[in-house]
CSV table of C-alpha atoms in Angstrom, one decimal:
chain,number,residue,atom,x,y,z
A,735,MET,CA,-28.4,-7.6,-16.6
A,736,THR,CA,-28.6,-5.5,-13.5
A,737,TYR,CA,-29.5,-1.8,-13.9
A,738,ILE,CA,-27.5,-0.6,-11.0
A,739,GLU,CA,-28.0,3.1,-11.9
A,740,ASN,CA,-31.7,2.5,-11.5
A,741,ILE,CA,-31.1,0.9,-8.1
A,742,PHE,CA,-28.9,3.9,-7.2
A,743,VAL,CA,-31.7,6.4,-8.1
A,744,CYS,CA,-34.2,4.3,-6.1
A,745,ILE,CA,-32.0,4.2,-3.0
A,746,ALA,CA,-30.6,7.8,-3.3
A,747,ALA,CA,-34.0,9.6,-3.8
A,748,PRO,CA,-35.4,9.0,-0.3
A,749,LEU,CA,-32.0,9.9,1.2
A,750,ILE,CA,-31.9,13.2,-0.6
A,751,VAL,CA,-35.5,14.0,0.4
A,752,THR,CA,-34.7,13.1,4.0
A,753,ALA,CA,-31.5,15.3,3.9
A,754,LEU,CA,-33.6,18.3,2.7
A,755,CYS,CA,-36.1,17.7,5.5
A,756,MET,CA,-33.5,17.4,8.2
A,757,GLY,CA,-31.7,20.6,7.3
A,758,ARG,CA,-28.2,21.9,6.7
A,759,LYS,CA,-26.9,20.6,10.0
A,760,HIS,CA,-27.2,16.9,8.9
A,761,TYR,CA,-26.1,17.4,5.3
A,762,ARG,CA,-22.6,16.0,6.0
A,763,VAL,CA,-23.9,12.5,7.0
A,764,PHE,CA,-26.1,12.3,3.9
A,765,PHE,CA,-23.4,13.6,1.6
A,766,PHE,CA,-21.0,10.8,2.7
A,767,CYS,CA,-23.7,8.3,2.5
A,768,LEU,CA,-24.4,9.3,-1.1
A,769,ALA,CA,-20.7,9.6,-1.8
A,770,GLY,CA,-20.2,6.0,-0.7
A,771,MET,CA,-23.0,4.7,-2.9
A,772,THR,CA,-21.8,6.8,-5.9
A,773,ALA,CA,-18.3,5.4,-5.4
A,774,CYS,CA,-19.7,1.9,-5.5
A,775,LEU,CA,-21.7,2.7,-8.7
A,776,LEU,CA,-18.7,4.2,-10.4
A,777,SER,CA,-16.5,1.4,-9.2
A,778,ALA,CA,-18.7,-1.1,-11.0
A,779,TYR,CA,-18.4,0.8,-14.3
A,780,ILE,CA,-14.6,1.2,-13.9
A,781,ASN,CA,-14.1,-2.4,-12.9
A,782,THR,CA,-15.9,-3.5,-16.0
A,783,PHE,CA,-13.9,-1.1,-18.2
A,784,PHE,CA,-10.5,-2.4,-16.8
A,785,ALA,CA,-11.7,-6.1,-17.0
A,786,ARG,CA,-12.5,-5.6,-20.7
A,787,LEU,CA,-9.3,-3.6,-21.3
A,788,TYR,CA,-7.0,-6.3,-19.8
A,789,ASN,CA,-9.2,-9.2,-21.0
A,790,ALA,CA,-9.5,-10.4,-17.4
A,791,ASP,CA,-11.5,-13.4,-16.3
A,792,LEU,CA,-13.8,-13.3,-13.2
A,793,ILE,CA,-11.1,-14.4,-10.8
A,794,ASN,CA,-8.5,-12.0,-12.0
A,795,ALA,CA,-11.0,-9.1,-12.1
A,796,THR,CA,-12.1,-9.9,-8.5
A,797,THR,CA,-8.6,-10.5,-7.0
A,798,GLN,CA,-6.6,-7.8,-8.9
A,799,ILE,CA,-8.8,-5.1,-10.5
A,800,ALA,CA,-11.7,-4.7,-8.0
A,801,PRO,CA,-9.7,-4.1,-4.8
A,802,VAL,CA,-7.6,-1.3,-6.4
A,803,VAL,CA,-10.6,0.4,-8.1
A,804,GLU,CA,-12.9,0.1,-5.1
A,805,GLU,CA,-10.5,1.3,-2.5
A,806,ILE,CA,-9.3,4.3,-4.6
A,807,MET,CA,-13.0,5.2,-5.3
A,808,LYS,CA,-13.8,5.1,-1.6
A,809,LEU,CA,-10.8,7.3,-0.8
A,810,LEU,CA,-11.6,10.0,-3.4
A,811,PRO,CA,-14.6,11.7,-1.7
A,812,LEU,CA,-12.6,11.7,1.5
A,813,LEU,CA,-9.6,13.3,-0.1
A,814,PHE,CA,-11.9,15.9,-1.5
A,815,TYR,CA,-13.3,16.5,2.1
A,816,LEU,CA,-9.8,16.6,3.6
A,817,LEU,CA,-8.3,18.9,1.0
A,818,ILE,CA,-11.2,21.3,0.6
A,819,PHE,CA,-12.8,21.5,4.1
A,820,GLU,CA,-9.8,20.7,6.2
A,821,PRO,CA,-11.9,19.0,8.9
A,822,LYS,CA,-11.0,18.4,12.6
A,823,PRO,CA,-9.5,14.9,13.2
A,824,GLU,CA,-12.5,13.6,15.1
A,825,LYS,CA,-14.8,14.2,12.0
A,826,ILE,CA,-12.5,12.3,9.6
A,827,ASP,CA,-13.1,8.8,10.9
A,828,THR,CA,-16.9,9.2,11.0
A,829,ALA,CA,-16.8,10.4,7.4
A,830,VAL,CA,-14.7,7.4,6.3
A,831,LEU,CA,-16.9,4.9,8.1
A,832,ILE,CA,-20.1,6.3,6.6
A,833,VAL,CA,-18.6,6.1,3.1
A,834,ALA,CA,-17.4,2.5,3.7
A,835,ALA,CA,-20.8,1.4,5.2
A,836,SER,CA,-22.9,2.9,2.4
A,837,PHE,CA,-20.5,1.5,-0.2
A,838,ALA,CA,-20.9,-2.0,1.4
A,839,THR,CA,-24.7,-1.6,1.7
A,840,PHE,CA,-25.1,-0.6,-2.0
A,841,GLU,CA,-22.9,-3.4,-3.1
A,842,ASN,CA,-25.0,-5.9,-1.1
A,843,ILE,CA,-28.2,-4.5,-2.5
A,844,CYS,CA,-26.9,-5.0,-6.1
A,845,TYR,CA,-25.7,-8.5,-5.1
A,846,LEU,CA,-29.2,-9.3,-3.8
A,847,THR,CA,-30.8,-8.0,-6.9
A,848,GLN,CA,-28.6,-10.2,-9.0
A,849,ASN,CA,-28.5,-13.4,-7.0
A,850,GLY,CA,-31.8,-13.3,-5.0
A,851,ALA,CA,-32.3,-13.5,-1.2
A,852,SER,CA,-33.3,-17.1,-0.7
A,853,GLN,CA,-30.2,-18.4,1.1
A,854,LEU,CA,-30.1,-16.7,4.5
A,855,SER,CA,-27.0,-18.6,5.8
A,856,PHE,CA,-25.0,-17.5,2.7
A,857,LEU,CA,-26.2,-14.0,2.9
A,858,LEU,CA,-25.2,-13.8,6.6
A,859,ILE,CA,-21.7,-14.8,5.6
A,860,ARG,CA,-21.7,-12.3,2.8
A,861,GLY,CA,-23.1,-9.6,5.1
A,862,PHE,CA,-20.7,-10.1,7.9
A,863,GLY,CA,-17.8,-11.2,5.6
A,864,THR,CA,-17.7,-8.8,2.7
A,865,GLY,CA,-19.6,-6.1,4.5
A,866,ALA,CA,-17.3,-6.2,7.5
A,867,MET,CA,-14.3,-6.3,5.2
A,868,HIS,CA,-15.4,-2.9,3.6
A,869,ILE,CA,-15.9,-1.4,7.0
A,870,ILE,CA,-12.5,-2.6,8.2
A,871,CYS,CA,-10.8,-1.2,5.0
A,872,GLY,CA,-12.6,2.0,5.7
A,873,ALA,CA,-11.6,2.0,9.4
A,874,VAL,CA,-7.9,1.3,8.4
A,875,VAL,CA,-7.9,4.3,6.1
A,876,GLY,CA,-10.1,6.4,8.4
A,877,TYR,CA,-8.2,6.0,11.7
A,878,GLY,CA,-5.0,6.1,9.7
A,879,LEU,CA,-5.8,9.4,8.1
A,880,VAL,CA,-6.7,10.9,11.5
A,881,TYR,CA,-3.2,10.0,12.6
A,882,VAL,CA,-1.4,10.8,9.3
A,883,TRP,CA,-3.1,14.0,8.1
A,884,PRO,CA,-2.1,16.4,10.8
A,885,ARG,CA,1.6,15.4,10.5
A,886,GLY,CA,2.9,17.1,7.4
A,887,TRP,CA,6.0,14.9,7.2
A,888,LEU,CA,3.9,11.8,7.0
A,889,ARG,CA,1.0,13.0,4.8
A,890,ILE,CA,2.0,11.8,1.3
A,891,ALA,CA,3.8,8.5,2.3
A,892,GLY,CA,1.2,7.8,5.0
A,893,THR,CA,-1.8,8.3,2.7
A,894,ALA,CA,-0.2,6.0,0.1
A,895,GLY,CA,0.7,3.5,2.7
A,896,LEU,CA,-2.9,3.4,4.1
A,897,LEU,CA,-4.4,3.1,0.7
A,898,SER,CA,-2.1,0.3,-0.3
A,899,ALA,CA,-2.8,-1.5,3.1
A,900,ALA,CA,-6.5,-1.3,2.4
A,901,ILE,CA,-6.1,-2.4,-1.2
A,902,ILE,CA,-4.0,-5.4,-0.2
A,903,PHE,CA,-6.3,-6.4,2.6
A,904,HIS,CA,-9.2,-6.3,0.3
A,905,ALA,CA,-7.3,-8.2,-2.4
A,906,VAL,CA,-6.1,-10.9,0.0
A,907,TYR,CA,-9.7,-11.3,1.2
A,908,ASN,CA,-11.0,-11.6,-2.4
A,909,LEU,CA,-8.1,-14.0,-3.2
A,910,LEU,CA,-9.0,-16.4,-0.4
A,911,ILE,CA,-12.7,-16.2,-1.2
A,912,ALA,CA,-12.0,-16.8,-4.9
A,913,TYR,CA,-9.9,-19.9,-4.1
A,914,GLY,CA,-12.8,-21.4,-2.2
A,915,GLY,CA,-12.8,-24.5,0.0
A,916,PRO,CA,-11.7,-24.3,3.6
A,917,VAL,CA,-9.3,-21.4,2.7
A,918,GLN,CA,-12.3,-19.0,2.4
A,919,TYR,CA,-13.0,-19.4,6.2
A,920,ILE,CA,-9.6,-17.7,6.8
A,921,ALA,CA,-11.0,-14.8,4.8
A,922,TYR,CA,-14.1,-14.6,6.9
A,923,ALA,CA,-11.9,-14.4,10.0
A,924,LEU,CA,-9.7,-11.7,8.6
A,925,PRO,CA,-11.8,-8.7,9.8
A,926,VAL,CA,-11.7,-10.0,13.4
A,927,LEU,CA,-8.0,-10.5,13.1
A,928,THR,CA,-7.6,-7.0,11.9
A,929,ILE,CA,-9.4,-5.6,14.9
A,930,VAL,CA,-7.0,-7.4,17.2
A,931,ILE,CA,-4.0,-6.0,15.2
A,932,ARG,CA,-5.7,-2.5,15.4
A,933,ILE,CA,-5.8,-2.7,19.2
A,934,GLY,CA,-2.1,-3.7,19.2
A,935,ALA,CA,-1.2,-0.9,16.8
A,936,GLY,CA,-3.2,1.6,18.9
A,937,ARG,CA,-0.9,1.0,21.8
A,938,LEU,CA,2.1,1.7,19.6
A,939,LEU,CA,0.6,4.9,18.1
A,940,ARG,CA,-0.6,6.4,21.3
A,941,THR,CA,2.4,8.7,21.6
A,942,GLU,CA,3.9,11.1,19.1
A,943,PRO,CA,7.1,10.0,17.2
A,944,GLN,CA,10.1,12.2,18.2
A,945,ALA,CA,12.2,13.7,15.4
B,476,MET,CA,8.5,-23.9,-6.1
B,477,VAL,CA,11.6,-21.7,-6.2
B,478,GLU,CA,9.4,-18.7,-6.7
B,479,LEU,CA,7.2,-19.6,-3.8
B,480,LEU,CA,10.2,-20.2,-1.5
B,481,ASP,CA,11.8,-16.9,-2.7
B,482,ASN,CA,8.6,-14.9,-2.0
B,483,ALA,CA,7.7,-16.6,1.2
B,484,SER,CA,11.2,-16.0,2.6
B,485,GLN,CA,11.1,-12.4,1.6
B,486,PHE,CA,7.7,-12.0,3.3
B,487,LEU,CA,8.9,-13.6,6.5
B,488,VAL,CA,12.1,-11.6,6.6
B,489,THR,CA,10.4,-8.2,6.0
B,490,LEU,CA,7.7,-9.1,8.5
B,491,ILE,CA,10.4,-9.9,11.2
B,492,ALA,CA,12.3,-6.7,10.3
B,493,GLY,CA,9.0,-4.8,10.5
B,494,VAL,CA,8.3,-6.2,13.9
B,495,GLY,CA,11.9,-5.4,14.9
B,496,ALA,CA,11.5,-1.8,13.8
B,497,GLY,CA,8.1,-1.6,15.6
B,498,ILE,CA,9.8,-2.8,18.8
B,499,LEU,CA,12.6,-0.2,18.4
B,500,TYR,CA,9.9,2.5,17.9
B,501,TYR,CA,7.9,1.3,20.9
B,502,ARG,CA,11.1,1.6,23.1
B,503,SER,CA,12.5,4.9,21.7
B,504,ARG,CA,9.5,6.7,20.0
B,505,ARG,CA,11.9,7.8,17.3
B,506,GLN,CA,10.3,9.0,14.1
B,507,GLU,CA,13.0,7.2,12.0
B,508,TYR,CA,12.0,3.8,13.5
B,509,PHE,CA,8.3,4.6,12.8
B,510,LEU,CA,9.1,5.2,9.2
B,511,LEU,CA,11.2,2.1,9.0
B,512,ALA,CA,8.4,0.0,10.4
B,513,CYS,CA,6.0,1.5,7.9
B,514,PHE,CA,8.5,0.7,5.1
B,515,PHE,CA,8.8,-2.9,6.1
B,516,ALA,CA,5.0,-3.2,6.8
B,517,THR,CA,4.0,-2.0,3.3
B,518,PHE,CA,6.8,-4.0,1.6
B,519,SER,CA,5.8,-7.2,3.4
B,520,LEU,CA,2.1,-6.6,2.7
B,521,GLY,CA,2.9,-6.3,-1.1
B,522,THR,CA,5.0,-9.5,-0.8
B,523,LEU,CA,2.2,-11.3,1.1
B,524,TYR,CA,-0.3,-10.7,-1.7
B,525,TRP,CA,2.2,-11.8,-4.3
B,526,THR,CA,3.1,-14.9,-2.3
B,527,LEU,CA,-0.5,-15.9,-1.7
B,528,HIS,CA,-1.3,-15.5,-5.4
B,529,VAL,CA,1.6,-17.8,-6.3
B,530,LEU,CA,0.6,-20.3,-3.6
B,531,LEU,CA,-3.1,-20.5,-4.5
B,532,PHE,CA,-3.1,-19.9,-8.3
B,533,PHE,CA,0.5,-21.2,-9.2
B,534,GLN,CA,1.3,-17.9,-11.1
B,535,THR,CA,2.3,-14.4,-10.3
B,536,PRO,CA,-0.4,-11.6,-10.7
B,537,GLN,CA,-0.4,-10.7,-14.3
B,538,ILE,CA,-3.2,-8.1,-14.7
B,539,PHE,CA,-3.1,-5.3,-12.2
B,540,TYR,CA,-0.9,-3.6,-9.6
B,541,VAL,CA,-2.0,-4.8,-6.2
B,542,ALA,CA,1.3,-5.9,-4.7
B,543,ASP,CA,3.1,-3.1,-6.6
B,544,LEU,CA,1.1,-0.5,-4.8
B,545,GLY,CA,2.4,-1.8,-1.5
B,546,TRP,CA,6.0,-1.7,-2.8
B,547,PHE,CA,5.4,1.8,-4.2
B,548,ALA,CA,4.2,3.0,-0.8
B,549,SER,CA,7.2,1.4,0.9
B,550,PHE,CA,9.6,3.4,-1.3
B,551,LEU,CA,7.7,6.5,-0.4
B,552,PHE,CA,8.3,5.7,3.3
B,553,LEU,CA,12.0,5.0,2.4
B,554,LEU,CA,12.3,8.5,0.8
B,555,THR,CA,10.7,10.1,3.9
B,556,LEU,CA,13.1,8.1,6.1
B,557,GLN,CA,16.0,9.3,4.1
B,558,TYR,CA,14.8,12.9,4.5
B,559,ALA,CA,14.2,12.4,8.2
B,560,LEU,CA,17.8,11.1,8.7
B,561,SER,CA,19.5,13.8,6.7
B,562,THR,CA,21.0,16.9,8.2
B,563,PRO,CA,20.8,20.5,6.7
B,564,GLY,CA,24.5,20.2,5.8
B,565,GLU,CA,23.9,16.9,4.0
B,566,ARG,CA,20.9,18.3,2.1
B,567,ALA,CA,23.0,21.2,0.8
B,568,PHE,CA,25.9,18.9,-0.2
B,569,LYS,CA,26.6,18.5,-3.9
B,570,HIS,CA,28.9,16.0,-5.7
B,571,SER,CA,29.3,15.1,-9.4
B,572,ALA,CA,29.0,11.4,-8.5
B,573,MET,CA,25.3,11.9,-8.0
B,574,TRP,CA,25.0,12.1,-11.8
B,575,LEU,CA,26.0,8.4,-11.9
B,576,ILE,CA,22.5,7.5,-10.9
B,577,PRO,CA,20.7,8.6,-14.0
B,578,VAL,CA,23.6,7.4,-16.2
B,579,VAL,CA,23.1,3.9,-14.7
B,580,CYS,CA,19.3,3.8,-14.2
B,581,VAL,CA,17.9,5.6,-17.3
B,582,PRO,CA,19.1,3.0,-19.8
B,583,GLN,CA,17.4,0.3,-17.7
B,584,LEU,CA,14.3,2.4,-17.4
B,585,VAL,CA,14.2,2.5,-21.2
B,586,LEU,CA,14.4,-1.3,-21.2
B,587,TYR,CA,11.5,-1.6,-18.7
B,588,LEU,CA,9.4,0.8,-20.8
B,589,THR,CA,9.7,-1.5,-23.8
B,590,HIS,CA,8.7,-4.5,-21.7
B,591,GLY,CA,6.0,-3.1,-19.3
B,592,ASP,CA,3.7,-0.4,-18.3
B,593,ILE,CA,4.9,3.2,-19.0
B,594,LEU,CA,3.3,5.1,-16.1
B,595,TYR,CA,4.1,2.5,-13.5
B,596,ASN,CA,7.8,2.2,-14.6
B,597,LEU,CA,8.2,5.9,-14.8
B,598,LEU,CA,6.9,6.4,-11.2
B,599,LEU,CA,8.8,3.5,-9.6
B,600,CYS,CA,12.1,4.2,-11.4
B,601,GLY,CA,11.7,7.9,-10.8
B,602,MET,CA,11.3,7.3,-7.1
B,603,THR,CA,14.1,4.7,-6.8
B,604,MET,CA,16.4,7.0,-8.7
B,605,LEU,CA,15.6,9.8,-6.3
B,606,ALA,CA,16.3,7.5,-3.3
B,607,ALA,CA,19.6,6.4,-4.9
B,608,ARG,CA,20.6,10.0,-5.5
B,609,TYR,CA,19.9,10.9,-1.9
B,610,SER,CA,21.9,7.8,-0.8
B,611,VAL,CA,24.9,8.6,-2.9
B,612,ARG,CA,24.8,12.2,-1.5
B,613,GLY,CA,24.4,10.9,2.0
B,614,LEU,CA,27.2,8.3,1.6
B,615,LEU,CA,29.7,10.8,0.3
B,616,TYR,CA,28.7,13.3,3.0
B,617,ALA,CA,28.9,10.8,5.8
B,618,ARG,CA,32.4,9.6,4.7
B,619,ARG,CA,33.6,13.1,5.1
B,620,GLN,CA,32.5,13.2,8.8
B,621,ARG,CA,34.3,12.1,11.9
B,622,GLY,CA,33.2,10.0,14.8
B,623,LYS,CA,29.7,8.7,15.2
B,624,GLN,CA,28.4,10.9,12.3
B,625,ARG,CA,30.3,8.5,9.9
B,626,ASP,CA,28.0,5.7,11.0
B,627,ARG,CA,25.3,7.0,8.7
B,628,GLN,CA,27.2,5.6,5.8
B,629,TYR,CA,25.9,2.1,6.5
B,630,PHE,CA,22.3,3.2,6.1
B,631,HIS,CA,23.1,4.8,2.7
B,632,ILE,CA,25.1,1.7,1.6
B,633,ALA,CA,22.1,-0.5,2.6
B,634,VAL,CA,19.7,1.7,0.6
B,635,LEU,CA,22.0,1.7,-2.4
B,636,LEU,CA,22.3,-2.0,-2.3
B,637,ILE,CA,18.5,-2.5,-2.1
B,638,ILE,CA,18.0,-0.2,-5.1
B,639,ALA,CA,20.9,-1.8,-7.1
B,640,LEU,CA,19.4,-5.2,-6.5
B,641,GLU,CA,15.9,-4.0,-7.3
B,642,TYR,CA,17.2,-2.8,-10.7
B,643,GLY,CA,19.0,-6.1,-11.2
B,644,LEU,CA,15.8,-7.9,-10.4
B,645,TRP,CA,13.7,-5.9,-12.8
B,646,THR,CA,16.3,-6.3,-15.6
B,647,THR,CA,16.6,-10.0,-15.2
B,648,SER,CA,12.8,-10.3,-15.2
B,649,CYS,CA,12.9,-8.8,-18.7
B,650,PHE,CA,14.9,-11.8,-19.8
B,651,TRP,CA,13.0,-14.5,-17.9
B,652,ALA,CA,15.1,-17.8,-17.8
B,653,GLY,CA,12.5,-20.1,-16.3
B,654,GLU,CA,11.5,-21.0,-12.8
B,655,THR,CA,14.7,-22.8,-11.7
B,656,LEU,CA,17.6,-21.9,-9.5
B,657,ALA,CA,19.7,-21.3,-12.6
B,658,ASN,CA,17.7,-18.1,-13.2
B,659,PRO,CA,19.7,-15.2,-11.8
B,660,TYR,CA,16.4,-13.5,-10.9
B,661,PHE,CA,16.0,-15.7,-7.8
B,662,TRP,CA,19.6,-15.3,-6.6
B,663,ILE,CA,19.2,-11.5,-6.9
B,664,ASP,CA,15.9,-11.7,-5.0
B,665,PHE,CA,17.5,-13.8,-2.2
B,666,LEU,CA,20.2,-11.1,-2.0
B,667,LEU,CA,17.6,-8.4,-1.9
B,668,THR,CA,15.9,-10.2,1.0
B,669,ALA,CA,19.1,-10.1,2.9
B,670,SER,CA,19.8,-6.5,2.0
B,671,LEU,CA,16.3,-5.5,3.1
B,672,PHE,CA,17.0,-7.0,6.5
B,673,SER,CA,20.3,-5.2,6.7
B,674,LEU,CA,18.4,-1.9,6.6
B,675,LEU,CA,17.3,-2.5,10.2
B,676,PRO,CA,20.8,-2.6,11.9
B,677,ALA,CA,22.0,0.1,9.4
B,678,THR,CA,19.1,2.5,10.4
B,679,ARG,CA,19.8,1.7,14.1
B,680,LYS,CA,23.4,2.9,13.6
B,681,ALA,CA,22.3,6.0,11.7
B,682,VAL,CA,19.8,6.9,14.4
B,683,GLY,CA,22.5,6.5,17.0
B,684,ALA,CA,24.9,8.8,15.0
């Protein structure tokens, strides 16, 4: 059994102390860092709840429940930030990436506690694969929200579209990993492929749609 | 095998249509093409997950709503597209035929509620009913116009066709007749794939109107 709430306290405590030392100006960064880790902690509880509720085995829980729960949990602190503080667009993507990075870091710490740190090659794949996947999902949502949020006509459909894109990306990644064999190498290549698509999409979204 | 062929063809067709809509947006920068590209992108993403699950694990996803979220988002984009294409005159237009939508759809919704998840079915059927209502309104309004304005009717016909086929698909899935070509579910899904693609030229005509 892994006591993830104890790990959370252990990781969060120095961050809170550092935030207090650094002052109000830097609160935002630490807030999103803690929000990402809290989202990861709560995701673990909610994943377990739904897995029990639907009587899901490990593969079904990984490929169907976890992507939905984790991506929604990552989006919630950002929606709070967007709706309450109405930040400038340039602040949105930084917030999303910090949440995603801290989520991935906390998940990796829990993984290391559970499985040990003896196999460096596997941990490298895990770090660059799963870690990068969380960052990419965060980037998809982050850069997407920067584009979508200032455009009122696109806000609802756009947010739902970005969330569903992140969930499906995450689910496809988990699906390929769960299948194993040579197929899982396609999953490891997915984050890089997404960056290429992002560059292509960036050219398309450079100018404003005309009504 | 039929299920895989059905889903793979739907993924490819929606992907191609999405690329087509993206190219049209790149050339014209029209909001309508942007929304259409988003509609196809989210729809094809949902279908991609569904297809991969069938391909790798030989069964459709049974537990949670990953692909469904993509389709749900696609219908949100379709609703936004319908709104973007409508004129103030169309939005104010009323006709008693619009009441046909709940008359046809609500009994089927009751059937789905007895077979599946309550919240999911309420949300998806509510959204598709709204889209169908807008389409009936738009179709009747467009048929009263003259010249190019009349061309918008093709878009509304395509949307109505998609929604009618979606309902047919959901209803036949409640009475599953096995994974063979004799199952009407697959024929309806093949027709749905064709009607999804028809949305691309239909939107082009509507944007030009």
